Amino acid sequence: MPTALITGPTSGIGAAFARRLAADAFSLVLVSRDDKRLAETADQLRLRYGVNVEVLAADLATDEGLARVESRLRDGDPVDLVVNNAGFGHAGNFPDVPAEDEVRMLKVHCEAVLRLTLAALPGMRERDRGAIVNVASAAAFFTRGTYGASKAWVVSFSEAAANAVANPRIKIMALCPGFVRTEFHQRAAMDTSGIPGFLWLKADDVVRAGMRDLALGKRVSIPDVRYKTIVAVGRLVPRGIQARVSARIGR
């Protein structure tokens, strides 16, 4: 029975990954800083799918929390799939957000992805198999503040890591969804009223598309033809115009 470690598994895309992988008979290691929701999520998955679920309370914005998850990946039972999903957004815009909040975002979105990937890879290389999914965003392809910049790093890093490992049996992929109906925007107190309804995706659909692209060996997955089109067109539009349009759509 394979094992998957998922960060941020209590809601949204992380929860959808947990459901999908449990349904596929994966044992799960769930990582979150919210002890209560972590325990509730684990109980629900055990009851519904009958799989083994291990919980690991860790705040990935801290060195202590990151070290705890690194230790699990390096020294614990083998992990076949890592889903680096934990993340958050800011309600404010650059440069109004305090620097410490911006650094915390970089720690979760970038440093955690780097360190957990590095912790997982030695075991995967020794076993000659494994996969890492780094959840980025379609915002990575547009000029949308520090959130988009951090996700652009995730995409670039994932592609570079896959190139460096150069093993078709060890897959590293950046998953780049657009707007997904989750708790993400509410937690960040973001106003989503300006986002057109047709741009919203369902978390389960995002995971389904991502797992399919992972199996196909893609290094960047953009779920849904709508966002594939948006990203493709965005690459052809001058950066100045792209930035103005992006600002009008919303954060």
PDB file of C-alpha atoms in Angstrom:
ATOM      1  CA  MET A   1       0.000   0.000   0.000  1.00  0.00           C
ATOM      2  CA  PRO A   2       1.620   3.315  -1.055  1.00  0.00           C
ATOM      3  CA  THR A   3       1.859   6.287   1.294  1.00  0.00           C
ATOM      4  CA  ALA A   4       1.206   9.966   0.563  1.00  0.00           C
ATOM      5  CA  LEU A   5       2.149  12.954   2.713  1.00  0.00           C
ATOM      6  CA  ILE A   6      -0.096  15.989   2.245  1.00  0.00           C
ATOM      7  CA  THR A   7       0.398  19.449   3.726  1.00  0.00           C
ATOM      8  CA  GLY A   8      -2.679  21.600   4.267  1.00  0.00           C
ATOM      9  CA  PRO A   9      -5.106  18.642   4.047  1.00  0.00           C
ATOM     10  CA  THR A  10      -8.034  19.920   6.128  1.00  0.00           C
ATOM     11  CA  SER A  11      -9.798  21.948   3.431  1.00  0.00           C
ATOM     12  CA  GLY A  12      -9.843  22.863  -0.234  1.00  0.00           C
ATOM     13  CA  ILE A  13      -7.388  21.281  -2.650  1.00  0.00           C
ATOM     14  CA  GLY A  14      -5.504  19.504   0.142  1.00  0.00           C
ATOM     15  CA  ALA A  15      -8.693  17.852   1.390  1.00  0.00           C
ATOM     16  CA  ALA A  16      -9.580  16.858  -2.176  1.00  0.00           C
ATOM     17  CA  PHE A  17      -6.157  15.231  -2.545  1.00  0.00           C
ATOM     18  CA  ALA A  18      -6.692  13.371   0.733  1.00  0.00           C
ATOM     19  CA  ARG A  19     -10.071  12.021  -0.428  1.00  0.00           C
ATOM     20  CA  ARG A  20      -8.777  11.027  -3.844  1.00  0.00           C
ATOM     21  CA  LEU A  21      -5.685   9.274  -2.538  1.00  0.00           C
ATOM     22  CA  ALA A  22      -7.591   7.516   0.258  1.00  0.00           C
ATOM     23  CA  ALA A  23     -10.048   6.256  -2.367  1.00  0.00           C
ATOM     24  CA  ASP A  24      -7.018   4.948  -4.291  1.00  0.00           C
ATOM     25  CA  ALA A  25      -5.957   2.992  -1.159  1.00  0.00           C
ATOM     26  CA  PHE A  26      -3.033   5.223  -0.171  1.00  0.00           C
ATOM     27  CA  SER A  27      -2.025   5.392   3.462  1.00  0.00           C
ATOM     28  CA  LEU A  28      -1.909   9.055   4.441  1.00  0.00           C
ATOM     29  CA  VAL A  29       0.322  11.331   6.475  1.00  0.00           C
ATOM     30  CA  LEU A  30      -1.552  14.585   7.062  1.00  0.00           C
ATOM     31  CA  VAL A  31       0.345  17.735   8.048  1.00  0.00           C
ATOM     32  CA  SER A  32      -1.365  20.811   9.463  1.00  0.00           C
ATOM     33  CA  ARG A  33      -0.907  23.330  12.255  1.00  0.00           C
ATOM     34  CA  ASP A  34      -4.587  23.003  13.279  1.00  0.00           C
ATOM     35  CA  ASP A  35      -4.615  20.036  15.682  1.00  0.00           C
ATOM     36  CA  LYS A  36      -8.403  19.867  16.004  1.00  0.00           C
ATOM     37  CA  ARG A  37      -9.240  19.955  12.301  1.00  0.00           C
ATOM     38  CA  LEU A  38      -6.367  17.575  11.591  1.00  0.00           C
ATOM     39  CA  ALA A  39      -7.792  14.972  13.983  1.00  0.00           C
ATOM     40  CA  GLU A  40     -11.335  15.421  12.612  1.00  0.00           C
ATOM     41  CA  THR A  41     -10.137  15.050   9.016  1.00  0.00           C
ATOM     42  CA  ALA A  42      -8.151  11.920   9.865  1.00  0.00           C
ATOM     43  CA  ASP A  43     -11.124  10.314  11.629  1.00  0.00           C
ATOM     44  CA  GLN A  44     -13.417  11.015   8.666  1.00  0.00           C
ATOM     45  CA  LEU A  45     -10.963   9.504   6.186  1.00  0.00           C
ATOM     46  CA  ARG A  46     -10.400   6.386   8.288  1.00  0.00           C
ATOM     47  CA  LEU A  47     -14.132   5.859   8.684  1.00  0.00           C
ATOM     48  CA  ARG A  48     -15.036   6.442   5.035  1.00  0.00           C
ATOM     49  CA  TYR A  49     -12.127   4.747   3.265  1.00  0.00           C
ATOM     50  CA  GLY A  50     -10.670   2.340   5.828  1.00  0.00           C
ATOM     51  CA  VAL A  51      -7.099   3.519   5.255  1.00  0.00           C
ATOM     52  CA  ASN A  52      -4.265   4.193   7.661  1.00  0.00           C
ATOM     53  CA  VAL A  53      -4.013   7.904   8.505  1.00  0.00           C
ATOM     54  CA  GLU A  54      -1.102   9.389  10.445  1.00  0.00           C
ATOM     55  CA  VAL A  55      -1.351  12.975  11.712  1.00  0.00           C
ATOM     56  CA  LEU A  56       1.584  15.328  12.105  1.00  0.00           C
ATOM     57  CA  ALA A  57       0.928  18.706  13.731  1.00  0.00           C
ATOM     58  CA  ALA A  58       3.417  21.223  12.330  1.00  0.00           C
ATOM     59  CA  ASP A  59       3.440  24.914  11.446  1.00  0.00           C
ATOM     60  CA  LEU A  60       5.382  25.169   8.191  1.00  0.00           C
ATOM     61  CA  ALA A  61       6.013  28.863   8.819  1.00  0.00           C
ATOM     62  CA  THR A  62       8.420  27.855  11.593  1.00  0.00           C
ATOM     63  CA  ASP A  63      11.783  26.104  11.516  1.00  0.00           C
ATOM     64  CA  GLU A  64      10.574  23.702  14.202  1.00  0.00           C
ATOM     65  CA  GLY A  65       7.538  22.690  12.165  1.00  0.00           C
ATOM     66  CA  LEU A  66       9.559  22.245   8.981  1.00  0.00           C
ATOM     67  CA  ALA A  67      12.156  20.169  10.792  1.00  0.00           C
ATOM     68  CA  ARG A  68       9.429  17.882  12.150  1.00  0.00           C
ATOM     69  CA  VAL A  69       8.103  17.132   8.660  1.00  0.00           C
ATOM     70  CA  GLU A  70      11.620  16.781   7.207  1.00  0.00           C
ATOM     71  CA  SER A  71      12.389  14.193   9.884  1.00  0.00           C
ATOM     72  CA  ARG A  72       9.250  12.225   9.003  1.00  0.00           C
ATOM     73  CA  LEU A  73      10.208  12.178   5.332  1.00  0.00           C
ATOM     74  CA  ARG A  74      13.833  11.220   5.936  1.00  0.00           C
ATOM     75  CA  ASP A  75      13.584   8.842   8.875  1.00  0.00           C
ATOM     76  CA  GLY A  76      10.020   7.500   8.909  1.00  0.00           C
ATOM     77  CA  ASP A  77       8.347   4.827   6.801  1.00  0.00           C
ATOM     78  CA  PRO A  78       8.755   5.436   3.055  1.00  0.00           C
ATOM     79  CA  VAL A  79       6.589   8.105   1.442  1.00  0.00           C
ATOM     80  CA  ASP A  80       5.736   7.509  -2.211  1.00  0.00           C
ATOM     81  CA  LEU A  81       3.953  10.791  -2.950  1.00  0.00           C
ATOM     82  CA  VAL A  82       4.402  14.231  -1.402  1.00  0.00           C
ATOM     83  CA  VAL A  83       1.768  16.919  -1.985  1.00  0.00           C
ATOM     84  CA  ASN A  84       3.120  20.332  -0.994  1.00  0.00           C
ATOM     85  CA  ASN A  85      -0.216  22.102  -0.798  1.00  0.00           C
ATOM     86  CA  ALA A  86      -0.097  24.350   2.285  1.00  0.00           C
ATOM     87  CA  GLY A  87      -0.478  28.030   1.495  1.00  0.00           C
ATOM     88  CA  PHE A  88      -2.364  31.242   2.106  1.00  0.00           C
ATOM     89  CA  GLY A  89      -2.950  34.734   0.732  1.00  0.00           C
ATOM     90  CA  HIS A  90      -2.948  38.281   2.088  1.00  0.00           C
ATOM     91  CA  ALA A  91      -5.970  40.565   2.248  1.00  0.00           C
ATOM     92  CA  GLY A  92      -3.837  43.619   1.478  1.00  0.00           C
ATOM     93  CA  ASN A  93      -1.730  44.599  -1.507  1.00  0.00           C
ATOM     94  CA  PHE A  94       2.011  45.124  -1.828  1.00  0.00           C
ATOM     95  CA  PRO A  95       3.595  47.224  -0.346  1.00  0.00           C
ATOM     96  CA  ASP A  96       0.946  47.658   2.371  1.00  0.00           C
ATOM     97  CA  VAL A  97       1.303  44.154   3.852  1.00  0.00           C
ATOM     98  CA  PRO A  98       3.817  44.033   6.735  1.00  0.00           C
ATOM     99  CA  ALA A  99       7.191  42.590   5.788  1.00  0.00           C
ATOM    100  CA  GLU A 100       6.955  39.840   8.412  1.00  0.00           C
ATOM    101  CA  ASP A 101       3.706  38.600   6.840  1.00  0.00           C
ATOM    102  CA  GLU A 102       5.296  38.563   3.398  1.00  0.00           C
ATOM    103  CA  VAL A 103       8.295  36.612   4.723  1.00  0.00           C
ATOM    104  CA  ARG A 104       5.953  34.117   6.375  1.00  0.00           C
ATOM    105  CA  MET A 105       4.286  33.542   2.995  1.00  0.00           C
ATOM    106  CA  LEU A 106       7.647  32.956   1.351  1.00  0.00           C
ATOM    107  CA  LYS A 107       8.557  30.472   4.069  1.00  0.00           C
ATOM    108  CA  VAL A 108       5.395  28.416   3.513  1.00  0.00           C
ATOM    109  CA  HIS A 109       5.168  28.739  -0.269  1.00  0.00           C
ATOM    110  CA  CYS A 110       8.870  28.519  -1.132  1.00  0.00           C
ATOM    111  CA  GLU A 111      11.131  27.374   1.702  1.00  0.00           C
ATOM    112  CA  ALA A 112       8.770  24.594   2.802  1.00  0.00           C
ATOM    113  CA  VAL A 113       8.445  23.322  -0.773  1.00  0.00           C
ATOM    114  CA  LEU A 114      12.224  23.367  -1.187  1.00  0.00           C
ATOM    115  CA  ARG A 115      13.020  21.683   2.116  1.00  0.00           C
ATOM    116  CA  LEU A 116      10.329  18.999   1.945  1.00  0.00           C
ATOM    117  CA  THR A 117      11.274  18.169  -1.631  1.00  0.00           C
ATOM    118  CA  LEU A 118      14.912  17.816  -0.596  1.00  0.00           C
ATOM    119  CA  ALA A 119      13.895  15.655   2.364  1.00  0.00           C
ATOM    120  CA  ALA A 120      11.764  13.328   0.228  1.00  0.00           C
ATOM    121  CA  LEU A 121      14.083  12.873  -2.743  1.00  0.00           C
ATOM    122  CA  PRO A 122      16.870  10.723  -1.219  1.00  0.00           C
ATOM    123  CA  GLY A 123      14.445   7.941  -0.294  1.00  0.00           C
ATOM    124  CA  MET A 124      12.691   8.167  -3.656  1.00  0.00           C
ATOM    125  CA  ARG A 125      15.995   7.957  -5.506  1.00  0.00           C
ATOM    126  CA  GLU A 126      17.065   4.987  -3.412  1.00  0.00           C
ATOM    127  CA  ARG A 127      13.794   3.171  -4.188  1.00  0.00           C
ATOM    128  CA  ASP A 128      13.850   4.426  -7.802  1.00  0.00           C
ATOM    129  CA  ARG A 129      10.272   5.675  -7.666  1.00  0.00           C
ATOM    130  CA  GLY A 130       8.126   8.419  -6.216  1.00  0.00           C
ATOM    131  CA  ALA A 131       6.329  11.648  -6.996  1.00  0.00           C
ATOM    132  CA  ILE A 132       6.102  15.198  -5.678  1.00  0.00           C
ATOM    133  CA  VAL A 133       3.240  17.570  -6.484  1.00  0.00           C
ATOM    134  CA  ASN A 134       3.888  21.207  -5.636  1.00  0.00           C
ATOM    135  CA  VAL A 135       0.647  23.178  -5.657  1.00  0.00           C
ATOM    136  CA  ALA A 136       1.263  26.523  -7.356  1.00  0.00           C
ATOM    137  CA  SER A 137      -1.342  28.681  -9.114  1.00  0.00           C
ATOM    138  CA  ALA A 138      -2.297  30.112 -12.481  1.00  0.00           C
ATOM    139  CA  ALA A 139      -1.311  33.408 -10.829  1.00  0.00           C
ATOM    140  CA  ALA A 140       2.275  32.250 -11.312  1.00  0.00           C
ATOM    141  CA  PHE A 141       2.034  33.246 -14.968  1.00  0.00           C
ATOM    142  CA  PHE A 142       0.802  36.791 -14.307  1.00  0.00           C
ATOM    143  CA  THR A 143       2.053  39.866 -12.456  1.00  0.00           C
ATOM    144  CA  ARG A 144      -0.133  39.591  -9.378  1.00  0.00           C
ATOM    145  CA  GLY A 145       1.831  40.733  -6.353  1.00  0.00           C
ATOM    146  CA  THR A 146       3.862  38.666  -3.968  1.00  0.00           C
ATOM    147  CA  TYR A 147       1.440  35.727  -4.025  1.00  0.00           C
ATOM    148  CA  GLY A 148       1.898  35.292  -7.763  1.00  0.00           C
ATOM    149  CA  ALA A 149       5.643  35.815  -7.406  1.00  0.00           C
ATOM    150  CA  SER A 150       5.909  33.058  -4.786  1.00  0.00           C
ATOM    151  CA  LYS A 151       3.922  30.681  -6.966  1.00  0.00           C
ATOM    152  CA  ALA A 152       6.076  31.555  -9.991  1.00  0.00           C
ATOM    153  CA  TRP A 153       9.027  30.361  -7.907  1.00  0.00           C
ATOM    154  CA  VAL A 154       7.214  27.071  -7.212  1.00  0.00           C
ATOM    155  CA  VAL A 155       6.688  26.482 -10.938  1.00  0.00           C
ATOM    156  CA  SER A 156      10.278  27.320 -11.850  1.00  0.00           C
ATOM    157  CA  PHE A 157      11.681  25.233  -8.985  1.00  0.00           C
ATOM    158  CA  SER A 158       9.513  22.210  -9.836  1.00  0.00           C
ATOM    159  CA  GLU A 159      10.628  22.226 -13.463  1.00  0.00           C
ATOM    160  CA  ALA A 160      14.271  22.685 -12.461  1.00  0.00           C
ATOM    161  CA  ALA A 161      14.067  19.894  -9.878  1.00  0.00           C
ATOM    162  CA  ALA A 162      12.495  17.510 -12.383  1.00  0.00           C
ATOM    163  CA  ASN A 163      15.257  18.323 -14.865  1.00  0.00           C
ATOM    164  CA  ALA A 164      17.945  17.784 -12.237  1.00  0.00           C
ATOM    165  CA  VAL A 165      16.563  14.427 -11.053  1.00  0.00           C
ATOM    166  CA  ALA A 166      16.122  13.300 -14.672  1.00  0.00           C
ATOM    167  CA  ASN A 167      14.400  10.041 -13.766  1.00  0.00           C
ATOM    168  CA  PRO A 168      11.045   9.208 -15.388  1.00  0.00           C
ATOM    169  CA  ARG A 169      10.199   7.036 -12.362  1.00  0.00           C
ATOM    170  CA  ILE A 170      10.480  10.054 -10.039  1.00  0.00           C
ATOM    171  CA  LYS A 171       7.987  12.689 -11.065  1.00  0.00           C
ATOM    172  CA  ILE A 172       7.993  16.299  -9.887  1.00  0.00           C
ATOM    173  CA  MET A 173       5.110  18.494 -11.034  1.00  0.00           C
ATOM    174  CA  ALA A 174       3.762  21.972 -10.350  1.00  0.00           C
ATOM    175  CA  LEU A 175      -0.051  22.047 -10.209  1.00  0.00           C
ATOM    176  CA  CYS A 176      -1.378  25.447 -11.287  1.00  0.00           C
ATOM    177  CA  PRO A 177      -5.131  25.848 -10.738  1.00  0.00           C
ATOM    178  CA  GLY A 178      -7.056  29.071 -11.174  1.00  0.00           C
ATOM    179  CA  PHE A 179      -9.753  30.244  -8.788  1.00  0.00           C
ATOM    180  CA  VAL A 180     -11.025  27.293  -6.752  1.00  0.00           C
ATOM    181  CA  ARG A 181     -14.017  27.317  -4.428  1.00  0.00           C
ATOM    182  CA  THR A 182     -12.303  26.707  -1.086  1.00  0.00           C
ATOM    183  CA  GLU A 183     -11.788  28.535   2.216  1.00  0.00           C
ATOM    184  CA  PHE A 184      -8.678  30.222   0.807  1.00  0.00           C
ATOM    185  CA  HIS A 185     -10.213  33.587  -0.050  1.00  0.00           C
ATOM    186  CA  GLN A 186     -12.422  33.783   3.031  1.00  0.00           C
ATOM    187  CA  ARG A 187      -9.481  33.106   5.335  1.00  0.00           C
ATOM    188  CA  ALA A 188      -7.550  35.925   3.699  1.00  0.00           C
ATOM    189  CA  ALA A 189     -10.602  38.228   3.875  1.00  0.00           C
ATOM    190  CA  MET A 190     -10.417  38.750   0.111  1.00  0.00           C
ATOM    191  CA  ASP A 191     -13.275  40.272  -1.857  1.00  0.00           C
ATOM    192  CA  THR A 192     -14.117  37.801  -4.639  1.00  0.00           C
ATOM    193  CA  SER A 193     -17.187  39.619  -5.944  1.00  0.00           C
ATOM    194  CA  GLY A 194     -15.300  40.824  -9.006  1.00  0.00           C
ATOM    195  CA  ILE A 195     -14.316  37.323 -10.131  1.00  0.00           C
ATOM    196  CA  PRO A 196     -16.563  36.057 -12.951  1.00  0.00           C
ATOM    197  CA  GLY A 197     -18.508  32.912 -12.105  1.00  0.00           C
ATOM    198  CA  PHE A 198     -17.187  30.961 -15.086  1.00  0.00           C
ATOM    199  CA  LEU A 199     -13.624  31.187 -13.718  1.00  0.00           C
ATOM    200  CA  TRP A 200     -14.350  29.139 -10.582  1.00  0.00           C
ATOM    201  CA  LEU A 201     -13.208  25.503 -10.425  1.00  0.00           C
ATOM    202  CA  LYS A 202     -14.061  22.645  -8.070  1.00  0.00           C
ATOM    203  CA  ALA A 203     -11.259  21.242  -5.906  1.00  0.00           C
ATOM    204  CA  ASP A 204     -12.081  17.628  -6.816  1.00  0.00           C
ATOM    205  CA  ASP A 205     -11.868  18.464 -10.530  1.00  0.00           C
ATOM    206  CA  VAL A 206      -8.497  20.159 -10.007  1.00  0.00           C
ATOM    207  CA  VAL A 207      -7.117  17.087  -8.241  1.00  0.00           C
ATOM    208  CA  ARG A 208      -8.522  14.722 -10.857  1.00  0.00           C
ATOM    209  CA  ALA A 209      -6.818  16.678 -13.641  1.00  0.00           C
ATOM    210  CA  GLY A 210      -3.608  16.988 -11.655  1.00  0.00           C
ATOM    211  CA  MET A 211      -3.352  13.271 -10.955  1.00  0.00           C
ATOM    212  CA  ARG A 212      -3.973  12.526 -14.623  1.00  0.00           C
ATOM    213  CA  ASP A 213      -1.206  14.931 -15.678  1.00  0.00           C
ATOM    214  CA  LEU A 214       1.140  13.460 -13.071  1.00  0.00           C
ATOM    215  CA  ALA A 215       0.565   9.981 -14.491  1.00  0.00           C
ATOM    216  CA  LEU A 216       1.324  11.368 -17.958  1.00  0.00           C
ATOM    217  CA  GLY A 217       4.641  12.730 -16.710  1.00  0.00           C
ATOM    218  CA  LYS A 218       3.827  16.422 -17.122  1.00  0.00           C
ATOM    219  CA  ARG A 219       5.989  18.842 -15.180  1.00  0.00           C
ATOM    220  CA  VAL A 220       3.437  21.669 -15.141  1.00  0.00           C
ATOM    221  CA  SER A 221      -0.291  20.979 -14.902  1.00  0.00           C
ATOM    222  CA  ILE A 222      -2.858  23.690 -15.629  1.00  0.00           C
ATOM    223  CA  PRO A 223      -6.253  22.111 -14.893  1.00  0.00           C
ATOM    224  CA  ASP A 224      -9.172  23.008 -17.134  1.00  0.00           C
ATOM    225  CA  VAL A 225      -9.173  24.263 -20.700  1.00  0.00           C
ATOM    226  CA  ARG A 226     -10.319  27.724 -19.555  1.00  0.00           C
ATOM    227  CA  TYR A 227      -7.103  28.346 -17.665  1.00  0.00           C
ATOM    228  CA  LYS A 228      -4.958  26.684 -20.307  1.00  0.00           C
ATOM    229  CA  THR A 229      -6.374  29.261 -22.717  1.00  0.00           C
ATOM    230  CA  ILE A 230      -5.970  32.167 -20.300  1.00  0.00           C
ATOM    231  CA  VAL A 231      -2.332  31.309 -19.611  1.00  0.00           C
ATOM    232  CA  ALA A 232      -1.561  30.776 -23.299  1.00  0.00           C
ATOM    233  CA  VAL A 233      -3.111  34.120 -24.261  1.00  0.00           C
ATOM    234  CA  GLY A 234      -1.455  35.852 -21.318  1.00  0.00           C
ATOM    235  CA  ARG A 235       1.962  34.856 -22.583  1.00  0.00           C
ATOM    236  CA  LEU A 236       1.260  36.712 -25.822  1.00  0.00           C
ATOM    237  CA  VAL A 237       0.016  39.929 -24.193  1.00  0.00           C
ATOM    238  CA  PRO A 238       2.484  42.717 -23.268  1.00  0.00           C
ATOM    239  CA  ARG A 239       3.315  42.637 -19.552  1.00  0.00           C
ATOM    240  CA  GLY A 240       1.894  46.114 -18.888  1.00  0.00           C
ATOM    241  CA  ILE A 241      -1.509  45.251 -20.330  1.00  0.00           C
ATOM    242  CA  GLN A 242      -1.446  41.884 -18.613  1.00  0.00           C
ATOM    243  CA  ALA A 243      -0.864  43.545 -15.230  1.00  0.00           C
ATOM    244  CA  ARG A 244      -3.785  45.959 -15.673  1.00  0.00           C
ATOM    245  CA  VAL A 245      -6.184  43.199 -16.701  1.00  0.00           C
ATOM    246  CA  SER A 246      -5.047  41.008 -13.837  1.00  0.00           C
ATOM    247  CA  ALA A 247      -5.656  43.800 -11.334  1.00  0.00           C
ATOM    248  CA  ARG A 248      -9.203  44.309 -12.652  1.00  0.00           C
ATOM    249  CA  ILE A 249     -10.104  40.614 -12.349  1.00  0.00           C
ATOM    250  CA  GLY A 250      -9.161  40.582  -8.676  1.00  0.00           C
ATOM    251  CA  ARG A 251      -6.471  39.153  -6.402  1.00  0.00           C
TER     252      ARG A 251
END
